[in-house]
PDB file of C-alpha atoms in Angstrom:
ATOM      1  CA  MET A  47    -113.182 -69.425  70.902  1.00 46.00           C
ATOM      2  CA  THR A  48    -116.797 -70.378  70.408  1.00 48.00           C
ATOM      3  CA  THR A  49    -117.721 -73.961  69.724  1.00 49.00           C
ATOM      4  CA  ALA A  50    -121.031 -75.671  69.256  1.00 50.00           C
ATOM      5  CA  THR A  51    -122.316 -77.467  72.337  1.00 51.00           C
ATOM      6  CA  ALA A  52    -124.490 -80.500  72.357  1.00 51.00           C
ATOM      7  CA  GLY A  53    -127.956 -79.442  71.481  1.00 53.00           C
ATOM      8  CA  GLY A  54    -126.843 -75.854  70.870  1.00 53.00           C
ATOM      9  CA  PRO A  55    -126.673 -73.876  67.626  1.00 56.00           C
ATOM     10  CA  PRO A  56    -123.810 -74.761  65.253  1.00 56.00           C
ATOM     11  CA  SER A  57    -120.889 -72.361  64.922  1.00 57.00           C
ATOM     12  CA  ALA A  58    -120.336 -70.238  61.814  1.00 52.00           C
ATOM     13  CA  ALA A  59    -117.605 -72.617  60.693  1.00 56.00           C
ATOM     14  CA  THR A  60    -119.926 -75.634  60.736  1.00 62.00           C
ATOM     15  CA  ASP A  61    -123.267 -74.021  59.901  1.00 66.00           C
ATOM     16  CA  PRO A  62    -124.340 -75.565  56.553  1.00 70.00           C
ATOM     17  CA  ASP A  63    -126.111 -72.384  55.467  1.00 68.00           C
ATOM     18  CA  ALA A  64    -123.022 -70.241  56.169  1.00 71.00           C
ATOM     19  CA  VAL A  65    -120.766 -72.688  54.338  1.00 67.00           C
ATOM     20  CA  GLU A  66    -123.126 -72.761  51.366  1.00 73.00           C
ATOM     21  CA  GLY A  67    -123.278 -68.940  51.355  1.00 72.00           C
ATOM     22  CA  ARG A  68    -119.478 -68.599  51.269  1.00 76.00           C
ATOM     23  CA  ARG A  69    -119.294 -71.173  48.486  1.00 79.00           C
ATOM     24  CA  SER A  70    -121.930 -69.328  46.458  1.00 79.00           C
ATOM     25  CA  ARG A  71    -120.030 -66.039  46.842  1.00 82.00           C
ATOM     26  CA  ARG A  72    -116.781 -67.647  45.709  1.00 84.00           C
ATOM     27  CA  ILE A  73    -118.496 -69.110  42.652  1.00 85.00           C
ATOM     28  CA  ALA A  74    -120.027 -65.691  41.863  1.00 81.00           C
ATOM     29  CA  TYR A  75    -116.609 -64.012  42.103  1.00 85.00           C
ATOM     30  CA  LEU A  76    -115.081 -66.661  39.846  1.00 88.00           C
ATOM     31  CA  LEU A  77    -117.837 -66.131  37.284  1.00 88.00           C
ATOM     32  CA  LEU A  78    -117.238 -62.366  37.379  1.00 89.00           C
ATOM     33  CA  LEU A  79    -113.469 -62.714  37.012  1.00 90.00           C
ATOM     34  CA  PRO A  80    -113.306 -63.177  33.176  1.00 90.00           C
ATOM     35  CA  GLY A  81    -115.533 -60.163  32.561  1.00 90.00           C
ATOM     36  CA  VAL A  82    -113.619 -58.007  35.029  1.00 92.00           C
ATOM     37  CA  LEU A  83    -110.288 -58.989  33.474  1.00 93.00           C
ATOM     38  CA  TRP A  84    -111.646 -58.240  30.006  1.00 94.00           C
ATOM     39  CA  LEU A  85    -112.813 -54.764  31.078  1.00 92.00           C
ATOM     40  CA  VAL A  86    -109.530 -54.002  32.827  1.00 93.00           C
ATOM     41  CA  VAL A  87    -107.338 -55.116  29.909  1.00 93.00           C
ATOM     42  CA  PHE A  88    -109.397 -53.724  27.041  1.00 92.00           C
ATOM     43  CA  PHE A  89    -111.097 -50.708  28.626  1.00 89.00           C
ATOM     44  CA  VAL A  90    -109.471 -49.432  31.830  1.00 91.00           C
ATOM     45  CA  VAL A  91    -105.873 -49.795  30.644  1.00 93.00           C
ATOM     46  CA  PRO A  92    -106.518 -48.145  27.224  1.00 90.00           C
ATOM     47  CA  VAL A  93    -108.406 -45.269  28.883  1.00 89.00           C
ATOM     48  CA  VAL A  94    -105.534 -44.673  31.313  1.00 90.00           C
ATOM     49  CA  GLN A  95    -103.058 -44.815  28.424  1.00 89.00           C
ATOM     50  CA  LEU A  96    -105.231 -42.404  26.433  1.00 87.00           C
ATOM     51  CA  PHE A  97    -105.261 -39.970  29.355  1.00 90.00           C
ATOM     52  CA  THR A  98    -101.456 -40.107  29.725  1.00 89.00           C
ATOM     53  CA  VAL A  99    -101.011 -39.476  25.983  1.00 87.00           C
ATOM     54  CA  SER A 100    -103.340 -36.480  26.201  1.00 87.00           C
ATOM     55  CA  LEU A 101    -100.984 -34.901  28.754  1.00 87.00           C
ATOM     56  CA  GLN A 102     -97.761 -35.461  26.817  1.00 86.00           C
ATOM     57  CA  SER A 103     -95.740 -32.676  25.240  1.00 80.00           C
ATOM     58  CA  ASP A 104     -94.081 -32.870  21.848  1.00 76.00           C
ATOM     59  CA  TYR A 105     -90.456 -32.011  21.273  1.00 72.00           C
ATOM     60  CA  PRO A 106     -90.093 -28.594  19.602  1.00 72.00           C
ATOM     61  CA  GLY A 107     -89.225 -29.021  15.946  1.00 66.00           C
ATOM     62  CA  ALA A 108     -89.711 -32.798  16.043  1.00 65.00           C
ATOM     63  CA  PRO A 109     -93.342 -33.632  15.239  1.00 65.00           C
ATOM     64  CA  GLY A 110     -94.348 -37.102  16.324  1.00 65.00           C
ATOM     65  CA  TYR A 111     -91.894 -37.327  19.238  1.00 68.00           C
ATOM     66  CA  TYR A 112     -93.185 -36.819  22.766  1.00 74.00           C
ATOM     67  CA  TYR A 113     -91.980 -36.830  26.322  1.00 71.00           C
ATOM     68  CA  ARG A 114     -93.899 -37.600  29.501  1.00 77.00           C
ATOM     69  CA  ASP A 115     -95.453 -34.486  30.948  1.00 77.00           C
ATOM     70  CA  VAL A 116     -98.557 -33.116  32.692  1.00 79.00           C
ATOM     71  CA  ASN A 117     -99.599 -30.663  30.025  1.00 82.00           C
ATOM     72  CA  PHE A 118    -103.264 -29.728  30.480  1.00 85.00           C
ATOM     73  CA  SER A 119    -102.882 -27.036  27.829  1.00 87.00           C
ATOM     74  CA  ASN A 120    -103.459 -29.787  25.262  1.00 86.00           C
ATOM     75  CA  TYR A 121    -107.105 -29.809  26.332  1.00 90.00           C
ATOM     76  CA  VAL A 122    -107.392 -26.045  26.131  1.00 90.00           C
ATOM     77  CA  ASP A 123    -105.775 -25.902  22.683  1.00 87.00           C
ATOM     78  CA  ALA A 124    -107.903 -28.783  21.357  1.00 88.00           C
ATOM     79  CA  LEU A 125    -111.172 -27.283  22.582  1.00 88.00           C
ATOM     80  CA  VAL A 126    -110.321 -23.773  21.407  1.00 91.00           C
ATOM     81  CA  GLU A 127    -109.546 -25.045  17.911  1.00 89.00           C
ATOM     82  CA  PHE A 128    -112.168 -27.776  17.538  1.00 91.00           C
ATOM     83  CA  TRP A 129    -115.090 -26.744  19.760  1.00 91.00           C
ATOM     84  CA  PRO A 130    -117.430 -26.376  16.725  1.00 91.00           C
ATOM     85  CA  HIS A 131    -116.811 -30.023  15.821  1.00 92.00           C
ATOM     86  CA  MET A 132    -117.505 -31.073  19.410  1.00 92.00           C
ATOM     87  CA  LEU A 133    -120.815 -29.216  19.531  1.00 93.00           C
ATOM     88  CA  ARG A 134    -121.717 -30.458  16.055  1.00 93.00           C
ATOM     89  CA  SER A 135    -121.136 -34.048  17.143  1.00 94.00           C
ATOM     90  CA  LEU A 136    -123.402 -33.682  20.172  1.00 93.00           C
ATOM     91  CA  LEU A 137    -126.048 -31.906  18.070  1.00 95.00           C
ATOM     92  CA  PHE A 138    -125.997 -34.527  15.310  1.00 95.00           C
ATOM     93  CA  GLY A 139    -126.118 -37.285  17.913  1.00 94.00           C
ATOM     94  CA  ALA A 140    -129.096 -35.659  19.631  1.00 95.00           C
ATOM     95  CA  LEU A 141    -130.958 -35.152  16.328  1.00 96.00           C
ATOM     96  CA  ALA A 142    -130.309 -38.738  15.251  1.00 96.00           C
ATOM     97  CA  THR A 143    -131.531 -39.978  18.643  1.00 96.00           C
ATOM     98  CA  PHE A 144    -134.702 -37.886  18.403  1.00 96.00           C
ATOM     99  CA  PHE A 145    -135.555 -39.001  14.872  1.00 97.00           C
ATOM    100  CA  ALA A 146    -134.735 -42.615  15.741  1.00 96.00           C
ATOM    101  CA  PHE A 147    -137.145 -42.413  18.682  1.00 96.00           C
ATOM    102  CA  VAL A 148    -139.893 -40.909  16.518  1.00 96.00           C
ATOM    103  CA  LEU A 149    -139.493 -43.722  13.989  1.00 96.00           C
ATOM    104  CA  ALA A 150    -138.811 -46.524  16.459  1.00 95.00           C
ATOM    105  CA  TYR A 151    -141.645 -46.115  18.939  1.00 94.00           C
ATOM    106  CA  PRO A 152    -144.561 -46.682  16.513  1.00 93.00           C
ATOM    107  CA  LEU A 153    -142.687 -49.611  14.993  1.00 94.00           C
ATOM    108  CA  ALA A 154    -141.941 -51.163  18.388  1.00 94.00           C
ATOM    109  CA  TYR A 155    -145.562 -50.586  19.487  1.00 92.00           C
ATOM    110  CA  ALA A 156    -146.891 -52.282  16.364  1.00 92.00           C
ATOM    111  CA  MET A 157    -144.521 -55.208  16.834  1.00 92.00           C
ATOM    112  CA  ALA A 158    -145.492 -55.641  20.484  1.00 89.00           C
ATOM    113  CA  PHE A 159    -149.285 -55.264  20.263  1.00 87.00           C
ATOM    114  CA  LYS A 160    -150.468 -55.367  16.646  1.00 86.00           C
ATOM    115  CA  ALA A 161    -148.141 -57.572  14.607  1.00 83.00           C
ATOM    116  CA  GLY A 162    -149.556 -60.958  15.566  1.00 82.00           C
ATOM    117  CA  ARG A 163    -148.076 -63.707  13.396  1.00 87.00           C
ATOM    118  CA  TRP A 164    -146.053 -61.104  11.468  1.00 90.00           C
ATOM    119  CA  ARG A 165    -143.977 -60.261  14.558  1.00 90.00           C
ATOM    120  CA  PRO A 166    -141.058 -62.608  13.701  1.00 91.00           C
ATOM    121  CA  VAL A 167    -140.918 -61.172  10.181  1.00 92.00           C
ATOM    122  CA  MET A 168    -140.813 -57.617  11.507  1.00 92.00           C
ATOM    123  CA  LEU A 169    -138.097 -58.556  13.993  1.00 91.00           C
ATOM    124  CA  ILE A 170    -136.013 -60.046  11.193  1.00 92.00           C
ATOM    125  CA  CYS A 171    -136.468 -56.854   9.148  1.00 91.00           C
ATOM    126  CA  VAL A 172    -135.206 -54.778  12.086  1.00 91.00           C
ATOM    127  CA  ILE A 173    -132.206 -57.025  12.690  1.00 91.00           C
ATOM    128  CA  ALA A 174    -131.382 -57.713   9.022  1.00 90.00           C
ATOM    129  CA  PRO A 175    -129.210 -54.572   8.508  1.00 87.00           C
ATOM    130  CA  PHE A 176    -126.720 -55.978  11.032  1.00 87.00           C
ATOM    131  CA  PHE A 177    -125.867 -58.706   8.520  1.00 89.00           C
ATOM    132  CA  THR A 178    -124.378 -56.026   6.256  1.00 87.00           C
ATOM    133  CA  SER A 179    -121.243 -54.010   6.903  1.00 88.00           C
ATOM    134  CA  PHE A 180    -121.773 -50.618   8.556  1.00 90.00           C
ATOM    135  CA  ILE A 181    -119.673 -48.958   5.865  1.00 90.00           C
ATOM    136  CA  LEU A 182    -121.564 -50.656   3.030  1.00 91.00           C
ATOM    137  CA  ARG A 183    -124.885 -49.507   4.471  1.00 91.00           C
ATOM    138  CA  THR A 184    -123.584 -45.945   4.632  1.00 92.00           C
ATOM    139  CA  ILE A 185    -122.286 -46.092   1.053  1.00 91.00           C
ATOM    140  CA  ALA A 186    -125.722 -47.346  -0.002  1.00 91.00           C
ATOM    141  CA  TRP A 187    -127.250 -44.269   1.594  1.00 90.00           C
ATOM    142  CA  ARG A 188    -124.872 -42.120  -0.412  1.00 89.00           C
ATOM    143  CA  GLN A 189    -126.288 -43.721  -3.555  1.00 89.00           C
ATOM    144  CA  ILE A 190    -129.873 -43.283  -2.347  1.00 89.00           C
ATOM    145  CA  LEU A 191    -129.342 -39.588  -1.567  1.00 88.00           C
ATOM    146  CA  ALA A 192    -127.203 -38.846  -4.643  1.00 87.00           C
ATOM    147  CA  ASP A 193    -127.914 -35.697  -6.647  1.00 83.00           C
ATOM    148  CA  ASP A 194    -129.285 -37.730  -9.554  1.00 83.00           C
ATOM    149  CA  GLY A 195    -131.129 -40.188  -7.303  1.00 81.00           C
ATOM    150  CA  VAL A 196    -134.862 -40.609  -6.881  1.00 85.00           C
ATOM    151  CA  VAL A 197    -135.058 -38.865  -3.499  1.00 85.00           C
ATOM    152  CA  ALA A 198    -133.228 -35.722  -4.610  1.00 84.00           C
ATOM    153  CA  SER A 199    -135.119 -35.627  -7.919  1.00 84.00           C
ATOM    154  CA  VAL A 200    -138.527 -35.847  -6.244  1.00 85.00           C
ATOM    155  CA  LEU A 201    -137.660 -33.190  -3.650  1.00 83.00           C
ATOM    156  CA  THR A 202    -136.291 -30.911  -6.358  1.00 82.00           C
ATOM    157  CA  THR A 203    -139.457 -31.345  -8.420  1.00 82.00           C
ATOM    158  CA  LEU A 204    -141.569 -30.438  -5.383  1.00 81.00           C
ATOM    159  CA  HIS A 205    -139.312 -27.404  -4.726  1.00 78.00           C
ATOM    160  CA  LEU A 206    -138.417 -28.810  -1.294  1.00 78.00           C
ATOM    161  CA  LEU A 207    -134.671 -28.923  -1.925  1.00 78.00           C
ATOM    162  CA  PRO A 208    -133.433 -25.327  -2.290  1.00 71.00           C
ATOM    163  CA  GLY A 209    -129.771 -26.278  -2.462  1.00 73.00           C
ATOM    164  CA  GLY A 210    -130.334 -28.906  -5.127  1.00 74.00           C
ATOM    165  CA  ARG A 211    -128.554 -31.657  -3.188  1.00 81.00           C
ATOM    166  CA  ILE A 212    -128.741 -33.765  -0.043  1.00 86.00           C
ATOM    167  CA  THR A 213    -125.317 -35.366   0.154  1.00 85.00           C
ATOM    168  CA  GLU A 214    -122.527 -33.333   1.738  1.00 86.00           C
ATOM    169  CA  THR A 215    -125.097 -31.635   3.981  1.00 88.00           C
ATOM    170  CA  TRP A 216    -126.021 -32.102   7.626  1.00 91.00           C
ATOM    171  CA  VAL A 217    -129.320 -33.641   6.524  1.00 90.00           C
ATOM    172  CA  ALA A 218    -127.519 -36.570   4.896  1.00 91.00           C
ATOM    173  CA  VAL A 219    -125.281 -37.104   7.931  1.00 94.00           C
ATOM    174  CA  VAL A 220    -128.200 -37.100  10.375  1.00 94.00           C
ATOM    175  CA  ALA A 221    -130.211 -39.365   8.064  1.00 93.00           C
ATOM    176  CA  GLY A 222    -127.327 -41.837   7.908  1.00 93.00           C
ATOM    177  CA  LEU A 223    -126.870 -41.783  11.667  1.00 95.00           C
ATOM    178  CA  THR A 224    -130.595 -42.276  12.233  1.00 95.00           C
ATOM    179  CA  TYR A 225    -130.767 -45.224   9.864  1.00 94.00           C
ATOM    180  CA  ASN A 226    -127.635 -46.969  11.099  1.00 94.00           C
ATOM    181  CA  PHE A 227    -128.561 -46.733  14.779  1.00 95.00           C
ATOM    182  CA  LEU A 228    -132.329 -47.181  14.449  1.00 94.00           C
ATOM    183  CA  PRO A 229    -132.291 -50.881  15.507  1.00 94.00           C
ATOM    184  CA  PHE A 230    -130.586 -49.900  18.773  1.00 94.00           C
ATOM    185  CA  MET A 231    -133.667 -47.811  19.553  1.00 95.00           C
ATOM    186  CA  VAL A 232    -136.300 -50.238  18.295  1.00 95.00           C
ATOM    187  CA  LEU A 233    -135.200 -53.382  20.132  1.00 94.00           C
ATOM    188  CA  PRO A 234    -135.063 -52.040  23.739  1.00 94.00           C
ATOM    189  CA  ILE A 235    -138.421 -50.267  23.353  1.00 94.00           C
ATOM    190  CA  TYR A 236    -139.960 -53.407  21.857  1.00 94.00           C
ATOM    191  CA  ALA A 237    -138.591 -55.493  24.737  1.00 92.00           C
ATOM    192  CA  SER A 238    -140.190 -53.151  27.300  1.00 91.00           C
ATOM    193  CA  LEU A 239    -143.546 -53.023  25.515  1.00 90.00           C
ATOM    194  CA  GLU A 240    -143.616 -56.749  24.880  1.00 88.00           C
ATOM    195  CA  ARG A 241    -143.043 -57.342  28.596  1.00 85.00           C
ATOM    196  CA  ALA A 242    -145.853 -54.959  29.601  1.00 80.00           C
ATOM    197  CA  ASP A 243    -149.113 -56.399  30.894  1.00 77.00           C
ATOM    198  CA  PRO A 244    -151.887 -55.632  28.340  1.00 75.00           C
ATOM    199  CA  ARG A 245    -154.478 -55.756  31.130  1.00 76.00           C
ATOM    200  CA  VAL A 246    -152.930 -52.682  32.735  1.00 75.00           C
ATOM    201  CA  ILE A 247    -153.271 -50.782  29.455  1.00 74.00           C
ATOM    202  CA  GLU A 248    -156.834 -51.991  29.009  1.00 73.00           C
ATOM    203  CA  ALA A 249    -157.625 -50.740  32.512  1.00 74.00           C
ATOM    204  CA  GLY A 250    -157.084 -47.201  31.275  1.00 69.00           C
ATOM    205  CA  GLY A 251    -159.958 -47.617  28.822  1.00 68.00           C
ATOM    206  CA  ASP A 252    -162.112 -49.179  31.505  1.00 62.00           C
ATOM    207  CA  LEU A 253    -161.562 -46.020  33.570  1.00 66.00           C
ATOM    208  CA  TYR A 254    -162.855 -43.929  30.648  1.00 60.00           C
ATOM    209  CA  ALA A 255    -159.466 -42.529  29.657  1.00 65.00           C
ATOM    210  CA  SER A 256    -158.967 -41.586  26.016  1.00 69.00           C
ATOM    211  CA  GLY A 257    -156.445 -43.371  23.846  1.00 70.00           C
ATOM    212  CA  MET A 258    -153.932 -40.541  24.111  1.00 80.00           C
ATOM    213  CA  THR A 259    -154.369 -40.272  27.878  1.00 80.00           C
ATOM    214  CA  THR A 260    -153.875 -44.012  28.293  1.00 78.00           C
ATOM    215  CA  PHE A 261    -150.751 -43.837  26.164  1.00 80.00           C
ATOM    216  CA  ALA A 262    -149.298 -40.871  28.068  1.00 80.00           C
ATOM    217  CA  ARG A 263    -150.197 -42.104  31.562  1.00 80.00           C
ATOM    218  CA  VAL A 264    -149.808 -45.886  31.195  1.00 81.00           C
ATOM    219  CA  THR A 265    -148.071 -47.140  28.029  1.00 83.00           C
ATOM    220  CA  LEU A 266    -145.257 -44.593  27.818  1.00 86.00           C
ATOM    221  CA  PRO A 267    -144.233 -44.845  31.506  1.00 85.00           C
ATOM    222  CA  MET A 268    -144.221 -48.648  31.250  1.00 87.00           C
ATOM    223  CA  SER A 269    -141.874 -48.436  28.264  1.00 88.00           C
ATOM    224  CA  MET A 270    -139.488 -45.875  29.797  1.00 90.00           C
ATOM    225  CA  PRO A 271    -136.786 -48.450  30.651  1.00 89.00           C
ATOM    226  CA  GLY A 272    -136.615 -49.337  26.944  1.00 92.00           C
ATOM    227  CA  VAL A 273    -136.716 -45.680  25.894  1.00 92.00           C
ATOM    228  CA  LEU A 274    -133.870 -44.865  28.275  1.00 92.00           C
ATOM    229  CA  ALA A 275    -131.764 -47.803  27.112  1.00 91.00           C
ATOM    230  CA  GLY A 276    -132.471 -47.102  23.429  1.00 94.00           C
ATOM    231  CA  THR A 277    -131.613 -43.432  23.836  1.00 94.00           C
ATOM    232  CA  LEU A 278    -128.258 -44.229  25.400  1.00 92.00           C
ATOM    233  CA  LEU A 279    -127.464 -46.954  22.855  1.00 93.00           C
ATOM    234  CA  THR A 280    -128.206 -44.496  20.031  1.00 95.00           C
ATOM    235  CA  PHE A 281    -126.807 -41.212  21.321  1.00 94.00           C
ATOM    236  CA  ILE A 282    -123.450 -42.487  22.590  1.00 92.00           C
ATOM    237  CA  PRO A 283    -122.211 -44.165  19.361  1.00 92.00           C
ATOM    238  CA  ALA A 284    -123.859 -41.557  17.125  1.00 94.00           C
ATOM    239  CA  SER A 285    -121.998 -38.702  18.845  1.00 93.00           C
ATOM    240  CA  GLY A 286    -118.639 -40.419  18.364  1.00 90.00           C
ATOM    241  CA  ASP A 287    -119.285 -41.671  14.838  1.00 91.00           C
ATOM    242  CA  TYR A 288    -117.127 -40.523  11.936  1.00 89.00           C
ATOM    243  CA  VAL A 289    -118.118 -42.874   9.098  1.00 92.00           C
ATOM    244  CA  ASN A 290    -121.382 -41.113   8.239  1.00 93.00           C
ATOM    245  CA  ALA A 291    -119.821 -37.646   8.292  1.00 92.00           C
ATOM    246  CA  GLU A 292    -116.925 -38.936   6.171  1.00 91.00           C
ATOM    247  CA  LEU A 293    -119.063 -40.637   3.497  1.00 91.00           C
ATOM    248  CA  LEU A 294    -122.220 -38.503   3.514  1.00 91.00           C
ATOM    249  CA  GLY A 295    -120.921 -35.089   4.595  1.00 87.00           C
ATOM    250  CA  SER A 296    -118.424 -32.515   3.438  1.00 81.00           C
ATOM    251  CA  ASP A 297    -114.964 -31.660   4.700  1.00 72.00           C
ATOM    252  CA  ARG A 298    -116.035 -28.374   6.257  1.00 76.00           C
ATOM    253  CA  SER A 299    -119.593 -27.875   7.449  1.00 82.00           C
ATOM    254  CA  THR A 300    -120.430 -31.423   8.572  1.00 88.00           C
ATOM    255  CA  LYS A 301    -117.159 -32.764   9.987  1.00 91.00           C
ATOM    256  CA  MET A 302    -117.664 -34.262  13.458  1.00 93.00           C
ATOM    257  CA  VAL A 303    -115.161 -34.635  16.253  1.00 92.00           C
ATOM    258  CA  GLY A 304    -114.648 -38.279  15.290  1.00 90.00           C
ATOM    259  CA  ASN A 305    -113.313 -37.141  11.921  1.00 91.00           C
ATOM    260  CA  VAL A 306    -110.964 -34.703  13.645  1.00 91.00           C
ATOM    261  CA  ILE A 307    -109.674 -37.440  15.969  1.00 90.00           C
ATOM    262  CA  GLU A 308    -109.110 -39.782  13.035  1.00 89.00           C
ATOM    263  CA  SER A 309    -107.225 -37.059  11.139  1.00 89.00           C
ATOM    264  CA  GLN A 310    -105.087 -36.111  14.131  1.00 88.00           C
ATOM    265  CA  PHE A 311    -104.163 -39.724  14.814  1.00 85.00           C
ATOM    266  CA  PHE A 312    -103.393 -40.869  11.270  1.00 84.00           C
ATOM    267  CA  LYS A 313    -102.842 -37.825   9.045  1.00 84.00           C
ATOM    268  CA  VAL A 314    -101.394 -34.980  11.133  1.00 80.00           C
ATOM    269  CA  PRO A 315     -97.787 -35.399  12.313  1.00 79.00           C
ATOM    270  CA  GLY A 316     -97.593 -34.815  16.022  1.00 77.00           C
ATOM    271  CA  GLY A 317    -101.352 -34.867  16.493  1.00 83.00           C
ATOM    272  CA  TYR A 318    -101.527 -37.727  18.990  1.00 86.00           C
ATOM    273  CA  ASP A 319    -101.853 -35.487  22.048  1.00 87.00           C
ATOM    274  CA  THR A 320    -104.631 -33.431  20.445  1.00 89.00           C
ATOM    275  CA  ALA A 321    -106.493 -36.553  19.320  1.00 90.00           C
ATOM    276  CA  ALA A 322    -106.201 -38.103  22.784  1.00 91.00           C
ATOM    277  CA  ALA A 323    -107.389 -34.892  24.454  1.00 91.00           C
ATOM    278  CA  LEU A 324    -110.404 -34.690  22.144  1.00 92.00           C
ATOM    279  CA  SER A 325    -111.213 -38.368  22.699  1.00 91.00           C
ATOM    280  CA  PHE A 326    -111.046 -38.062  26.468  1.00 89.00           C
ATOM    281  CA  THR A 327    -113.050 -34.814  26.442  1.00 91.00           C
ATOM    282  CA  LEU A 328    -115.791 -36.331  24.268  1.00 91.00           C
ATOM    283  CA  MET A 329    -115.993 -39.359  26.532  1.00 90.00           C
ATOM    284  CA  ALA A 330    -116.189 -37.189  29.646  1.00 89.00           C
ATOM    285  CA  MET A 331    -118.871 -34.929  28.154  1.00 90.00           C
ATOM    286  CA  ILE A 332    -120.992 -37.916  27.122  1.00 89.00           C
ATOM    287  CA  LEU A 333    -120.635 -39.469  30.585  1.00 88.00           C
ATOM    288  CA  VAL A 334    -121.790 -36.222  32.219  1.00 90.00           C
ATOM    289  CA  LEU A 335    -124.766 -35.924  29.869  1.00 87.00           C
ATOM    290  CA  VAL A 336    -125.691 -39.563  30.415  1.00 86.00           C
ATOM    291  CA  PHE A 337    -125.459 -39.145  34.197  1.00 86.00           C
ATOM    292  CA  PHE A 338    -127.853 -36.192  34.254  1.00 86.00           C
ATOM    293  CA  TYR A 339    -130.146 -37.864  31.712  1.00 84.00           C
ATOM    294  CA  VAL A 340    -130.410 -41.026  33.810  1.00 82.00           C
ATOM    295  CA  ARG A 341    -130.940 -38.983  36.979  1.00 82.00           C
ATOM    296  CA  ARG A 342    -133.738 -37.059  35.286  1.00 78.00           C
ATOM    297  CA  PHE A 343    -135.488 -39.787  33.327  1.00 73.00           C
ATOM    298  CA  GLY A 344    -134.174 -42.955  34.947  1.00 66.00           C
ATOM    299  CA  THR A 345    -136.421 -45.534  36.555  1.00 55.00           C
ATOM    300  CA  GLU A 346    -136.111 -47.759  39.582  1.00 50.00           C
ATOM    301  CA  GLU A 347    -135.428 -50.639  37.222  1.00 47.00           C
ATOM    302  CA  LEU A 348    -132.357 -49.032  35.670  1.00 43.00           C
ATOM    303  CA  VAL A 349    -130.832 -46.817  38.339  1.00 38.00           C
TER     304      VAL A 349
END
């Protein structure tokens, strides 16, 4: 047993720095405890329960009654029957993310570097839609894109709307997704640009780089943490959304996997195992895509 001698270094038990370090770690663990408990109770446990339901088997001739099983054929049957909806969800989510980025980046750039005293007003305009219900905003888009609305009438007059309508098409669904999730793209990009040092951007001009070269070599890389975060915050909920496809789309050509899951859970007797399998598969596919996306475009700040 080691003890401190007179004039010698203190032991680990009596060293003030070691004692303070252990106390700081205990406080950190205590501060993490509520968040960890919340995630375990409301995320880990439901995901485990969802996975067990996806493996259950239903009693023959008794829809809605199940017994515990390890039935991976539920995944095969769900994907064979609903793979178009799965691909459509990922495609719509990707399109909404792309259009949101195209719209969000110039807006975030203007807010960060050009807005001046109008910056708070522009921020309020970006955040203001959150004060209205998601469903109400989507219903409003149904009115805006209605067959007798201004948008459809103008496009029809210009012969840019061959089908004569926007609602109940993929265009309406993607437009609704883009609008509803646009703030999730704007705010992270704005935060990255606002944090950037303007002197670094000005240095590009001092080195005789053109505006586009400075943007591609300096501004865009500096904003990549915000672009990455905004892309994830837009793509993940957009791929699993069902409200926009339900209110703006049709029952056949625009139904997403979220609509199928909702129908299997609440409208189809004995559809719990299929709905759970689709939910777990969608979550797994999104996690894989996110992993490769972060590995490819991630930055030291995020990874």
